[in-house]
Coordinates of C-alpha atoms in Angstrom, one line a residue:
Chain A
M1 CA 15.1 -24.2 -70.0
S2 CA 14.4 -20.8 -71.7
A3 CA 12.1 -18.2 -70.0
D4 CA 9.5 -19.0 -72.9
E5 CA 9.5 -22.7 -72.1
R6 CA 8.6 -21.9 -68.3
A7 CA 5.4 -19.8 -69.2
P8 CA 2.3 -21.9 -69.8
R9 CA 1.7 -22.2 -73.5
P10 CA -1.7 -22.2 -75.4
G11 CA -1.9 -25.9 -75.7
D12 CA -1.1 -26.8 -72.1
A13 CA -4.0 -28.1 -70.1
P14 CA -4.4 -25.8 -66.8
F15 CA -3.9 -27.3 -63.5
T16 CA -7.1 -28.0 -61.6
E17 CA -7.9 -27.9 -58.0
R18 CA -7.0 -31.6 -57.9
T19 CA -3.6 -31.2 -59.7
P20 CA -1.0 -32.2 -56.8
R21 CA 0.9 -28.9 -57.1
V22 CA -2.3 -26.6 -56.6
V23 CA -3.4 -29.3 -53.7
A24 CA 0.1 -28.8 -52.0
A25 CA -0.2 -24.8 -52.5
R26 CA -3.8 -24.9 -51.0
R27 CA -2.2 -26.1 -47.9
L28 CA -0.6 -22.8 -47.4
T29 CA -4.0 -21.1 -47.0
R30 CA -3.7 -22.7 -43.3
R31 CA -1.1 -21.5 -41.0
S32 CA 0.0 -25.1 -40.0
G33 CA 0.8 -25.6 -43.9
R34 CA 2.6 -22.4 -43.9
D35 CA 4.7 -23.0 -40.7
R36 CA 5.5 -26.6 -42.1
A37 CA 6.5 -25.7 -45.8
E38 CA 8.0 -22.3 -44.5
R39 CA 6.2 -20.9 -47.7
F40 CA 3.1 -18.9 -48.2
L41 CA 0.8 -17.4 -51.1
A42 CA 0.9 -13.8 -52.4
E43 CA -2.3 -13.3 -54.3
G44 CA -3.0 -10.5 -56.9
A45 CA -0.8 -8.7 -59.6
Q46 CA 0.5 -6.0 -57.1
A47 CA 1.5 -8.4 -54.5
V48 CA 3.1 -10.8 -57.1
R49 CA 4.9 -7.9 -58.5
E50 CA 6.3 -7.0 -55.3
A51 CA 7.3 -10.5 -54.3
L52 CA 9.3 -10.7 -57.6
A53 CA 11.1 -7.4 -56.8
W54 CA 11.9 -9.0 -53.3
A55 CA 13.4 -12.1 -54.8
A56 CA 15.3 -10.2 -57.2
A57 CA 16.9 -8.3 -54.4
G58 CA 18.0 -11.7 -52.9
R59 CA 15.8 -11.4 -50.1
G60 CA 13.4 -14.5 -50.7
R61 CA 12.3 -16.8 -53.2
V62 CA 9.3 -17.2 -55.4
H63 CA 8.7 -20.7 -56.1
E64 CA 6.1 -20.7 -58.5
L65 CA 3.2 -18.7 -60.0
F66 CA -0.3 -19.9 -60.8
V67 CA -2.3 -17.9 -63.3
T68 CA -5.7 -18.4 -64.9
A69 CA -6.1 -17.5 -68.7
T70 CA -7.9 -14.5 -67.7
A71 CA -5.4 -13.0 -65.5
G72 CA -2.5 -14.1 -67.6
A73 CA -4.0 -12.4 -70.6
R74 CA -4.6 -9.1 -68.4
N75 CA -0.9 -9.3 -67.1
P76 CA 1.5 -10.7 -69.9
E77 CA 4.3 -8.6 -68.5
L78 CA 4.0 -10.1 -64.9
V79 CA 4.1 -13.8 -66.5
R80 CA 7.0 -12.9 -68.6
E81 CA 9.0 -11.3 -65.8
A82 CA 8.2 -14.5 -63.6
A83 CA 9.2 -16.8 -66.3
A84 CA 12.5 -14.7 -66.9
A85 CA 13.4 -15.0 -63.2
G86 CA 13.2 -18.6 -63.3
V87 CA 10.0 -19.0 -61.6
R88 CA 7.8 -22.0 -62.8
V89 CA 4.5 -20.5 -64.1
S90 CA 1.6 -22.8 -64.5
G91 CA -2.0 -21.9 -66.1
V92 CA -4.8 -22.8 -63.6
T93 CA -8.6 -23.1 -63.9
D94 CA -10.9 -20.4 -62.3
K95 CA -11.9 -23.1 -59.7
A96 CA -8.3 -23.9 -58.8
A97 CA -7.5 -20.1 -58.5
A98 CA -10.5 -19.9 -56.1
V99 CA -9.2 -22.6 -53.8
L100 CA -5.8 -20.9 -53.4
S101 CA -7.6 -17.6 -52.8
E102 CA -8.7 -16.1 -49.5
T103 CA -10.7 -13.2 -51.1
V104 CA -14.1 -13.1 -52.2
T105 CA -13.2 -12.2 -55.6
P106 CA -10.0 -14.3 -56.5
Q107 CA -7.6 -12.4 -58.5
G108 CA -6.5 -15.2 -60.7
V109 CA -2.7 -14.7 -60.0
V110 CA -1.1 -16.4 -56.9
A111 CA 2.6 -16.7 -56.3
V112 CA 4.2 -19.3 -53.8
C113 CA 6.8 -17.5 -52.0
S114 CA 9.4 -18.5 -49.2
S115 CA 8.4 -17.0 -45.7
V116 CA 9.2 -13.4 -45.4
D117 CA 10.4 -13.6 -41.8
V118 CA 13.9 -13.4 -40.7
P119 CA 15.8 -14.0 -37.4
L120 CA 15.2 -11.1 -34.8
D121 CA 18.9 -10.4 -34.8
V122 CA 18.8 -10.0 -38.5
A123 CA 16.0 -7.7 -38.4
L124 CA 17.6 -5.4 -35.7
A125 CA 21.2 -5.6 -37.5
G126 CA 22.4 -2.2 -38.5
G127 CA 21.4 0.2 -36.1
P128 CA 17.6 0.5 -36.3
R129 CA 16.1 3.8 -35.3
L130 CA 12.3 2.9 -35.6
V131 CA 10.5 -0.4 -35.1
A132 CA 7.1 -1.3 -34.7
V133 CA 6.4 -4.3 -32.3
L134 CA 2.8 -5.9 -32.5
H135 CA 2.2 -7.8 -29.4
G136 CA -0.7 -10.3 -29.3
V137 CA -2.5 -8.8 -32.2
A138 CA -4.6 -11.4 -33.6
D139 CA -6.5 -9.5 -36.4
P140 CA -4.7 -10.0 -39.8
G141 CA -6.2 -6.9 -41.5
N142 CA -5.1 -4.7 -38.5
A143 CA -1.5 -6.3 -38.5
G144 CA -1.2 -6.0 -42.3
T145 CA -2.4 -2.4 -42.2
V146 CA 0.3 -1.5 -39.4
V147 CA 3.0 -3.3 -41.3
R148 CA 1.9 -0.8 -44.2
V149 CA 2.0 2.3 -41.9
A150 CA 5.4 1.2 -40.5
D151 CA 6.8 0.9 -44.0
A152 CA 5.4 4.4 -45.0
A153 CA 6.9 6.1 -41.8
G154 CA 10.3 4.5 -42.7
A155 CA 10.4 1.8 -39.9
D156 CA 13.5 -0.4 -39.9
A157 CA 11.5 -3.6 -38.9
V158 CA 8.1 -4.9 -37.8
V159 CA 8.4 -7.5 -35.0
F160 CA 5.3 -9.9 -34.4
A161 CA 5.8 -10.9 -30.6
G162 CA 3.6 -13.2 -28.4
D163 CA 0.7 -14.9 -29.6
A164 CA 0.3 -12.9 -32.6
V165 CA -1.1 -13.4 -36.0
D166 CA 1.0 -15.0 -38.8
P167 CA 2.2 -12.4 -41.1
H168 CA 1.8 -14.5 -43.9
N169 CA -1.9 -14.8 -43.1
G170 CA -3.7 -14.0 -46.7
K171 CA -5.5 -11.0 -45.1
C172 CA -2.4 -9.6 -43.5
V173 CA -0.3 -9.8 -46.7
R174 CA -3.4 -8.2 -48.6
A175 CA -3.7 -5.3 -46.1
S176 CA 0.1 -4.7 -46.1
T177 CA -0.4 -4.0 -49.8
G178 CA 3.0 -5.3 -50.5
S179 CA 4.7 -3.9 -47.4
V180 CA 5.4 -7.3 -46.0
F181 CA 8.0 -7.7 -48.9
H182 CA 9.8 -4.2 -48.2
L183 CA 10.9 -4.4 -44.7
P184 CA 12.3 -7.0 -42.3
I185 CA 9.7 -8.7 -40.3
A186 CA 10.7 -10.9 -37.3
R187 CA 8.4 -13.3 -35.2
A188 CA 9.1 -14.6 -31.8
R189 CA 6.7 -16.0 -29.1
D190 CA 9.1 -15.0 -26.4
A191 CA 7.9 -11.1 -25.8
D192 CA 10.5 -10.7 -23.0
G193 CA 13.0 -12.0 -25.3
V194 CA 12.2 -9.6 -28.0
F195 CA 12.2 -6.6 -25.6
A196 CA 15.7 -7.6 -24.4
A197 CA 16.9 -7.8 -27.9
L198 CA 15.3 -4.3 -28.8
R199 CA 17.1 -2.9 -25.8
G200 CA 20.2 -4.5 -26.9
A201 CA 19.9 -2.7 -30.2
G202 CA 19.8 0.4 -28.5
L203 CA 16.0 1.2 -28.8
R204 CA 14.0 2.8 -26.2
L205 CA 10.7 0.8 -25.5
V206 CA 7.8 2.7 -25.7
A207 CA 4.0 1.4 -25.2
A208 CA 1.3 2.9 -27.1
D209 CA -1.4 2.8 -24.3
G210 CA -4.6 4.7 -24.3
Y211 CA -4.5 4.7 -20.7
A212 CA -1.2 6.2 -20.2
P213 CA -1.1 9.3 -18.0
E214 CA 1.3 11.3 -20.6
D215 CA 0.6 11.8 -24.2
L216 CA 2.9 11.6 -27.2
V217 CA 3.0 15.3 -27.9
T218 CA 4.1 16.1 -24.4
A219 CA 6.7 13.6 -24.7
D220 CA 7.9 14.8 -28.2
L221 CA 8.2 18.4 -27.1
R222 CA 10.5 17.2 -24.4
G223 CA 12.6 15.5 -27.3
D224 CA 12.0 11.9 -26.3
L225 CA 10.7 10.8 -29.6
A226 CA 13.9 11.8 -31.4
A227 CA 15.7 8.6 -29.7
P228 CA 15.8 5.4 -31.5
T229 CA 12.3 4.1 -30.5
A230 CA 10.7 0.7 -30.8
W231 CA 6.8 1.5 -30.4
V232 CA 5.0 -1.5 -28.9
F233 CA 1.3 -2.0 -29.9
G234 CA -1.4 -4.3 -28.3
S235 CA -4.3 -5.8 -29.7
E236 CA -7.3 -3.8 -30.6
A237 CA -9.7 -5.6 -28.3
H238 CA -7.4 -5.8 -25.2
G239 CA -4.7 -3.4 -25.5
L240 CA -1.5 -4.0 -23.9
P241 CA -1.4 -6.1 -20.7
D242 CA -0.3 -4.2 -17.7
E243 CA 2.7 -6.3 -17.0
V244 CA 3.8 -5.5 -20.5
V245 CA 3.3 -1.9 -20.2
D246 CA 5.2 -1.7 -16.8
S247 CA 8.2 -3.7 -18.3
L248 CA 8.8 -1.0 -20.9
D249 CA 10.8 2.3 -20.8
A250 CA 7.6 4.6 -21.2
A251 CA 3.9 4.5 -22.2
L252 CA 2.3 7.1 -24.2
K253 CA -1.1 7.9 -25.6
V254 CA -2.3 9.5 -28.5
P255 CA -4.0 12.6 -27.4
I256 CA -7.9 12.6 -27.5
Y257 CA -9.0 16.1 -28.3
G258 CA -12.8 15.2 -28.9
S259 CA -15.3 12.8 -27.8
A260 CA -14.1 9.4 -29.1
E261 CA -13.1 6.9 -26.7
S262 CA -10.0 5.6 -28.6
L263 CA -8.5 5.3 -32.0
N264 CA -8.2 1.9 -33.8
L265 CA -4.9 0.1 -33.9
A266 CA -3.7 1.2 -37.4
T267 CA -4.7 4.9 -37.0
A268 CA -3.0 5.0 -33.6
A269 CA 0.1 3.5 -34.8
A270 CA 0.0 6.0 -37.7
V271 CA 0.1 9.0 -35.3
C272 CA 2.7 7.2 -33.1
L273 CA 5.0 6.1 -35.9
Y274 CA 4.8 9.4 -37.8
A275 CA 5.4 11.5 -34.8
S276 CA 8.7 9.3 -34.2
A277 CA 9.8 9.5 -37.9
R278 CA 9.1 13.4 -37.8
A279 CA 11.0 13.9 -34.7
Q280 CA 13.8 11.9 -35.8
R281 CA 14.2 13.7 -38.9
A282 CA 14.0 17.3 -37.5
Chain B
M1 CA -47.0 5.5 -18.8
S2 CA -44.3 4.9 -16.5
A3 CA -40.9 4.0 -17.4
D4 CA -41.6 0.4 -16.2
E5 CA -44.5 0.0 -18.5
R6 CA -42.3 0.8 -21.5
A7 CA -40.1 -1.9 -20.8
P8 CA -41.0 -5.5 -22.1
R9 CA -42.3 -7.6 -19.5
P10 CA -41.6 -11.3 -19.0
G11 CA -45.3 -12.1 -20.2
D12 CA -45.1 -10.3 -23.5
A13 CA -44.5 -12.4 -26.8
P14 CA -41.5 -11.0 -28.5
F15 CA -41.8 -9.3 -31.9
T16 CA -40.9 -11.8 -34.8
E17 CA -39.3 -10.8 -38.2
R18 CA -43.0 -10.6 -39.4
T19 CA -44.2 -8.1 -36.8
P20 CA -45.0 -4.8 -38.8
R21 CA -42.8 -2.4 -36.4
V22 CA -39.9 -4.9 -37.1
V23 CA -40.6 -5.1 -40.8
A24 CA -40.7 -1.3 -40.9
A25 CA -37.5 -1.2 -39.1
R26 CA -36.0 -3.6 -41.5
R27 CA -36.4 -1.0 -44.3
L28 CA -33.6 1.0 -42.6
T29 CA -31.1 -1.6 -43.6
R30 CA -31.2 -0.1 -46.9
R31 CA -30.5 3.4 -48.0
S32 CA -33.5 4.1 -49.7
G33 CA -35.5 3.2 -46.5
R34 CA -33.2 5.4 -44.4
D35 CA -33.5 8.1 -46.9
R36 CA -37.3 8.0 -46.9
A37 CA -38.0 7.6 -43.3
E38 CA -34.9 9.9 -42.2
R39 CA -34.3 7.3 -39.5
F40 CA -31.5 4.7 -39.2
L41 CA -30.5 1.7 -36.9
A42 CA -27.7 1.7 -34.3
E43 CA -26.7 -1.8 -33.3
G44 CA -24.9 -2.9 -30.3
A45 CA -24.9 -1.8 -26.5
Q46 CA -22.4 0.7 -27.1
A47 CA -23.8 2.3 -30.2
V48 CA -27.2 2.3 -28.3
R49 CA -25.7 4.1 -25.0
E50 CA -24.3 6.5 -27.4
A51 CA -27.7 7.3 -29.3
L52 CA -29.4 7.8 -25.9
A53 CA -26.7 10.3 -24.8
W54 CA -27.2 12.1 -28.1
A55 CA -30.9 12.1 -27.7
A56 CA -30.6 13.4 -24.1
A57 CA -28.4 16.2 -25.2
G58 CA -31.3 17.2 -27.4
R59 CA -29.4 16.5 -30.7
G60 CA -31.6 13.8 -32.2
R61 CA -34.2 11.2 -31.2
V62 CA -34.5 7.6 -30.5
H63 CA -37.6 6.4 -31.5
E64 CA -37.5 2.8 -30.3
L65 CA -35.5 -0.1 -29.1
F66 CA -35.5 -3.6 -29.9
V67 CA -33.8 -6.1 -27.6
T68 CA -33.7 -10.0 -27.6
A69 CA -34.2 -11.9 -24.3
T70 CA -30.2 -12.5 -24.1
A71 CA -29.3 -9.2 -24.9
G72 CA -32.0 -7.9 -22.4
A73 CA -30.7 -9.7 -19.7
R74 CA -27.0 -8.8 -20.4
N75 CA -27.9 -5.1 -20.4
P76 CA -30.6 -4.2 -18.0
E77 CA -29.4 -0.8 -17.2
L78 CA -29.5 0.2 -21.0
V79 CA -33.3 -1.1 -21.2
R80 CA -34.0 0.8 -18.1
E81 CA -32.2 4.0 -19.3
A82 CA -34.0 3.8 -22.5
A83 CA -37.4 3.3 -20.8
A84 CA -36.9 5.9 -18.5
A85 CA -35.9 8.3 -21.5
G86 CA -39.4 7.5 -23.1
V87 CA -38.3 5.2 -25.6
R88 CA -40.7 2.4 -26.6
V89 CA -38.6 -0.8 -25.7
S90 CA -40.0 -4.1 -27.3
G91 CA -38.7 -7.5 -27.0
V92 CA -37.6 -9.5 -30.2
T93 CA -36.8 -12.9 -31.3
D94 CA -33.2 -13.9 -32.3
K95 CA -34.5 -14.2 -35.9
A96 CA -36.1 -10.4 -35.5
A97 CA -32.8 -9.2 -34.2
A98 CA -30.9 -11.0 -37.1
V99 CA -33.0 -9.3 -39.9
L100 CA -32.3 -5.9 -38.4
S101 CA -28.6 -6.7 -38.1
E102 CA -25.8 -6.0 -40.5
T103 CA -23.2 -7.9 -38.7
V104 CA -22.3 -11.6 -38.7
T105 CA -23.0 -11.8 -35.2
P106 CA -26.2 -10.0 -34.5
Q107 CA -25.7 -7.9 -31.1
G108 CA -29.6 -8.4 -30.1
V109 CA -29.9 -4.8 -29.3
V110 CA -31.1 -2.1 -32.2
A111 CA -32.3 1.2 -31.7
V112 CA -34.3 3.1 -34.4
C113 CA -32.7 6.6 -34.4
S114 CA -33.6 9.9 -36.3
S115 CA -31.0 10.7 -38.9
V116 CA -27.7 12.2 -37.3
D117 CA -27.1 14.6 -40.3
V118 CA -27.6 18.4 -40.0
P119 CA -27.9 21.0 -42.6
L120 CA -24.2 22.3 -43.6
D121 CA -24.3 25.7 -42.2
V122 CA -25.6 24.2 -38.8
A123 CA -22.3 21.9 -38.9
L124 CA -20.4 25.1 -39.8
A125 CA -21.9 27.4 -37.2
G126 CA -19.7 28.5 -34.4
G127 CA -16.2 29.3 -35.9
P128 CA -14.9 25.8 -36.9
R129 CA -11.1 25.3 -36.9
L130 CA -11.0 21.8 -38.1
V131 CA -13.0 20.0 -40.5
A132 CA -12.8 16.8 -42.4
V133 CA -14.3 16.6 -45.8
L134 CA -14.9 12.9 -47.3
H135 CA -15.3 13.5 -51.1
G136 CA -16.9 10.5 -52.9
V137 CA -15.9 7.9 -50.5
A138 CA -17.7 4.8 -51.0
D139 CA -16.7 2.4 -48.5
P140 CA -18.7 2.7 -45.3
G141 CA -15.9 1.1 -43.2
N142 CA -13.4 3.6 -44.2
A143 CA -15.6 6.4 -43.8
G144 CA -16.7 5.4 -40.2
T145 CA -13.2 5.0 -39.4
V146 CA -12.4 8.6 -40.4
V147 CA -15.6 10.1 -38.5
R148 CA -14.0 8.2 -35.5
V149 CA -10.5 9.6 -36.2
A150 CA -11.8 13.2 -36.8
D151 CA -14.0 13.0 -33.3
A152 CA -10.5 11.9 -31.7
A153 CA -8.6 14.7 -33.4
G154 CA -11.3 17.1 -31.9
A155 CA -12.7 18.1 -35.4
D156 CA -15.6 20.4 -35.2
A157 CA -17.4 18.6 -38.2
V158 CA -17.5 16.0 -40.8
V159 CA -19.0 16.5 -44.2
F160 CA -19.8 14.0 -46.8
A161 CA -19.6 15.4 -50.1
G162 CA -20.3 14.6 -53.5
D163 CA -21.4 10.9 -54.4
A164 CA -20.5 9.5 -51.1
V165 CA -21.5 6.5 -48.9
D166 CA -24.5 7.3 -46.4
P167 CA -23.1 8.1 -42.7
H168 CA -26.2 5.9 -41.6
N169 CA -24.9 2.7 -43.3
G170 CA -24.7 0.1 -40.7
K171 CA -20.9 -0.7 -41.5
C172 CA -20.2 3.0 -41.0
V173 CA -21.9 3.5 -37.9
R174 CA -20.1 0.4 -36.6
A175 CA -16.8 1.8 -37.7
S176 CA -17.3 5.0 -36.1
T177 CA -17.8 3.4 -32.7
G178 CA -20.1 6.0 -31.6
S179 CA -18.5 9.0 -33.1
V180 CA -21.4 9.6 -35.6
F181 CA -23.2 10.7 -32.3
H182 CA -20.6 13.0 -31.2
L183 CA -19.8 15.7 -33.8
P184 CA -22.0 17.4 -36.5
I185 CA -22.2 15.6 -39.6
A186 CA -23.5 17.1 -42.7
R187 CA -24.1 15.4 -46.2
A188 CA -24.2 17.4 -49.7
R189 CA -24.2 16.1 -53.3
D190 CA -22.9 19.5 -54.5
A191 CA -19.2 19.5 -53.7
D192 CA -18.5 23.0 -55.1
G193 CA -21.2 24.3 -52.8
V194 CA -19.6 22.5 -49.9
F195 CA -16.3 24.0 -50.6
A196 CA -17.8 27.6 -50.9
A197 CA -19.6 27.1 -47.6
L198 CA -16.4 25.9 -46.0
R199 CA -14.4 29.1 -47.2
G200 CA -17.3 31.3 -45.9
A201 CA -16.8 29.8 -42.8
G202 CA -13.2 31.0 -42.9
L203 CA -11.4 27.4 -43.5
R204 CA -8.5 26.9 -45.6
L205 CA -9.4 23.9 -48.1
V206 CA -6.4 21.4 -48.1
A207 CA -6.5 18.3 -50.2
A208 CA -5.0 15.3 -48.9
D209 CA -3.4 14.0 -52.1
G210 CA -0.6 11.3 -52.4
Y211 CA 0.8 12.9 -55.4
A212 CA 1.1 16.5 -53.9
P213 CA 4.5 18.2 -54.5
E214 CA 4.6 19.2 -50.8
D215 CA 4.3 17.3 -47.7
L216 CA 2.3 18.3 -44.8
V217 CA 5.5 18.5 -42.5
T218 CA 7.0 21.2 -44.6
A219 CA 3.6 23.0 -44.7
D220 CA 3.5 22.6 -41.0
L221 CA 6.8 23.9 -40.4
R222 CA 5.9 27.1 -42.4
G223 CA 3.1 27.5 -39.9
D224 CA 0.2 26.6 -42.5
L225 CA -1.5 23.9 -40.4
A226 CA -2.2 26.3 -37.6
A227 CA -5.0 28.2 -39.6
P228 CA -8.3 26.9 -39.5
T229 CA -8.5 24.0 -41.8
A230 CA -10.7 21.9 -43.8
W231 CA -9.0 18.5 -44.8
V232 CA -10.5 17.0 -48.1
F233 CA -10.1 13.4 -48.3
G234 CA -10.8 11.2 -51.5
S235 CA -11.8 7.7 -52.2
E236 CA -9.3 5.0 -51.3
A237 CA -9.6 3.6 -54.7
H238 CA -9.3 6.6 -56.7
G239 CA -8.1 9.6 -54.5
L240 CA -9.5 13.0 -55.2
P241 CA -10.1 14.2 -58.9
D242 CA -7.8 16.5 -60.2
E243 CA -10.3 19.3 -60.8
V244 CA -11.2 18.9 -57.1
V245 CA -7.5 19.2 -56.1
D246 CA -6.9 22.2 -58.5
S247 CA -10.1 24.0 -57.0
L248 CA -8.7 23.9 -53.4
D249 CA -6.3 26.1 -51.6
A250 CA -3.5 23.8 -51.1
A251 CA -2.6 20.0 -51.7
L252 CA -0.5 18.0 -49.3
K253 CA 0.9 14.6 -49.0
V254 CA 1.8 12.6 -46.2
P255 CA 5.4 12.1 -46.4
I256 CA 6.4 8.4 -47.3
Y257 CA 9.8 7.7 -45.6
G258 CA 9.9 4.1 -46.8
S259 CA 9.2 1.8 -49.8
A260 CA 5.1 1.7 -49.2
E261 CA 3.3 3.2 -52.2
S262 CA 0.8 5.1 -49.9
L263 CA -1.2 5.0 -46.7
N264 CA -4.9 3.9 -46.7
L265 CA -7.5 6.5 -46.3
A266 CA -8.0 6.4 -42.5
T267 CA -4.2 6.2 -41.5
A268 CA -3.6 9.1 -43.8
A269 CA -6.5 11.0 -42.3
A270 CA -5.3 10.3 -38.9
V271 CA -1.7 11.7 -39.9
C272 CA -3.3 15.0 -41.5
L273 CA -5.9 15.5 -38.8
Y274 CA -3.6 15.1 -36.0
A275 CA -0.8 17.4 -37.7
S276 CA -3.4 20.2 -37.6
A277 CA -4.7 19.4 -34.2
R278 CA -1.3 19.7 -32.7
A279 CA -0.3 22.7 -34.7
Q280 CA -3.7 24.6 -33.8
R281 CA -2.9 23.8 -30.2
A282 CA 0.9 24.7 -30.1

């Protein structure tokens, strides 16, 4: 089959929300469906472009692409690129695109991708120097934004530990703006096992903890942040449990110079990860 | 009237969504209504507590407090504190609280406050060293998060310049988690006038611009960030217009060490403002 044969042709009837392949893909909007199929949905032209690049690099697979007539007309090169890469491309109705979408305004272009997460030992291979750990973070938008920040700060991996959100959640994927495809992501329920593996990889485990007595500037001036570091972040609502903070190598807060009570998760992570990234490059 | 007389009493019929004072307050959920009345709504126990502290410091006024039976029972000290401060406290039905709310789950406690913004010259009085300027930022959640970050980083003021969101927008107030009450906020449509006033206050104007050739670490190592600085941030969707960037004293990007295309507005602002805060304290 040539690339042209894989792309939808003008005469083809678009898939509806009742077409079996759309019905199957729709199950991926739920965590149970994603876990079972080990696939997820990447929605929007930018996410699909990132997914194709990730697959082209041999890091995963794009199984198929659904595209509405409007989105197809707007992104002809994306459709061509997908077809050329051997991805099955199917036209869908606007309603079918809507049932596959987790956004208010469906983008009209959705890829079915294999899961991005890799085993923890794979994520930590190759001497990581900066890792972000999300411990029990439940909000997908926050988690995705931290993945984006970790990617920007040059982190080597992101680990979702404990009872955390699924990194393949639509809101997480969207908030990451493609970063879920850029750096290794691992998931493990057993947080103690994660911490042991991080230590085994030579990383110093630092809790980002708004209640810590010491702030990261003080630690940085002492040279602590230049060491290979895994920053451990807790949920925005509850922070890190005391027993987790106590089990790590250090706890540091972002200094609050004004009257705010705290920073939100993503902005705190930005300050922490960039402080380490800078110290490691100095 | 004693404080006790101001609080709603068990026999009082709660206000409904048709009670004139609730109808008047509801107009404050729209920008036109807020602009006309020069008042806005602060919802939730935390925001109301911050509003009362702000009023107690003589920086503004809380005109009245609406509270549902459930929220009143949960926050008796807040109701007492408001009444003791001379604030008119009225019981409202759940439905009335819902029409005053801009959240999915109404908090049941809403204060009518005088606007927080002050004239630009007032915001810039007293030799400011760190100011955040939001230029044309339209998303209220992003704007509120930047106000929170600016507060945390010890900024002296936040200026909403150009065609920007109203800082009193419910989502902005909520995202700021009380910070709109902590530091001076000014608004001005005329961005050039804002920049002139900032220069007049001795501040160096730095554009946060993802396309700038130089990054903030390089500038910091040269000592540039220790100077009194106004960081100018553009909208997340469009960034800063070229002519604005060209009119400022410098443009700096947050370095991207990994594969992310960019940071979002709030995380970029966190890295920029904290870099200055730290340099100024070194």
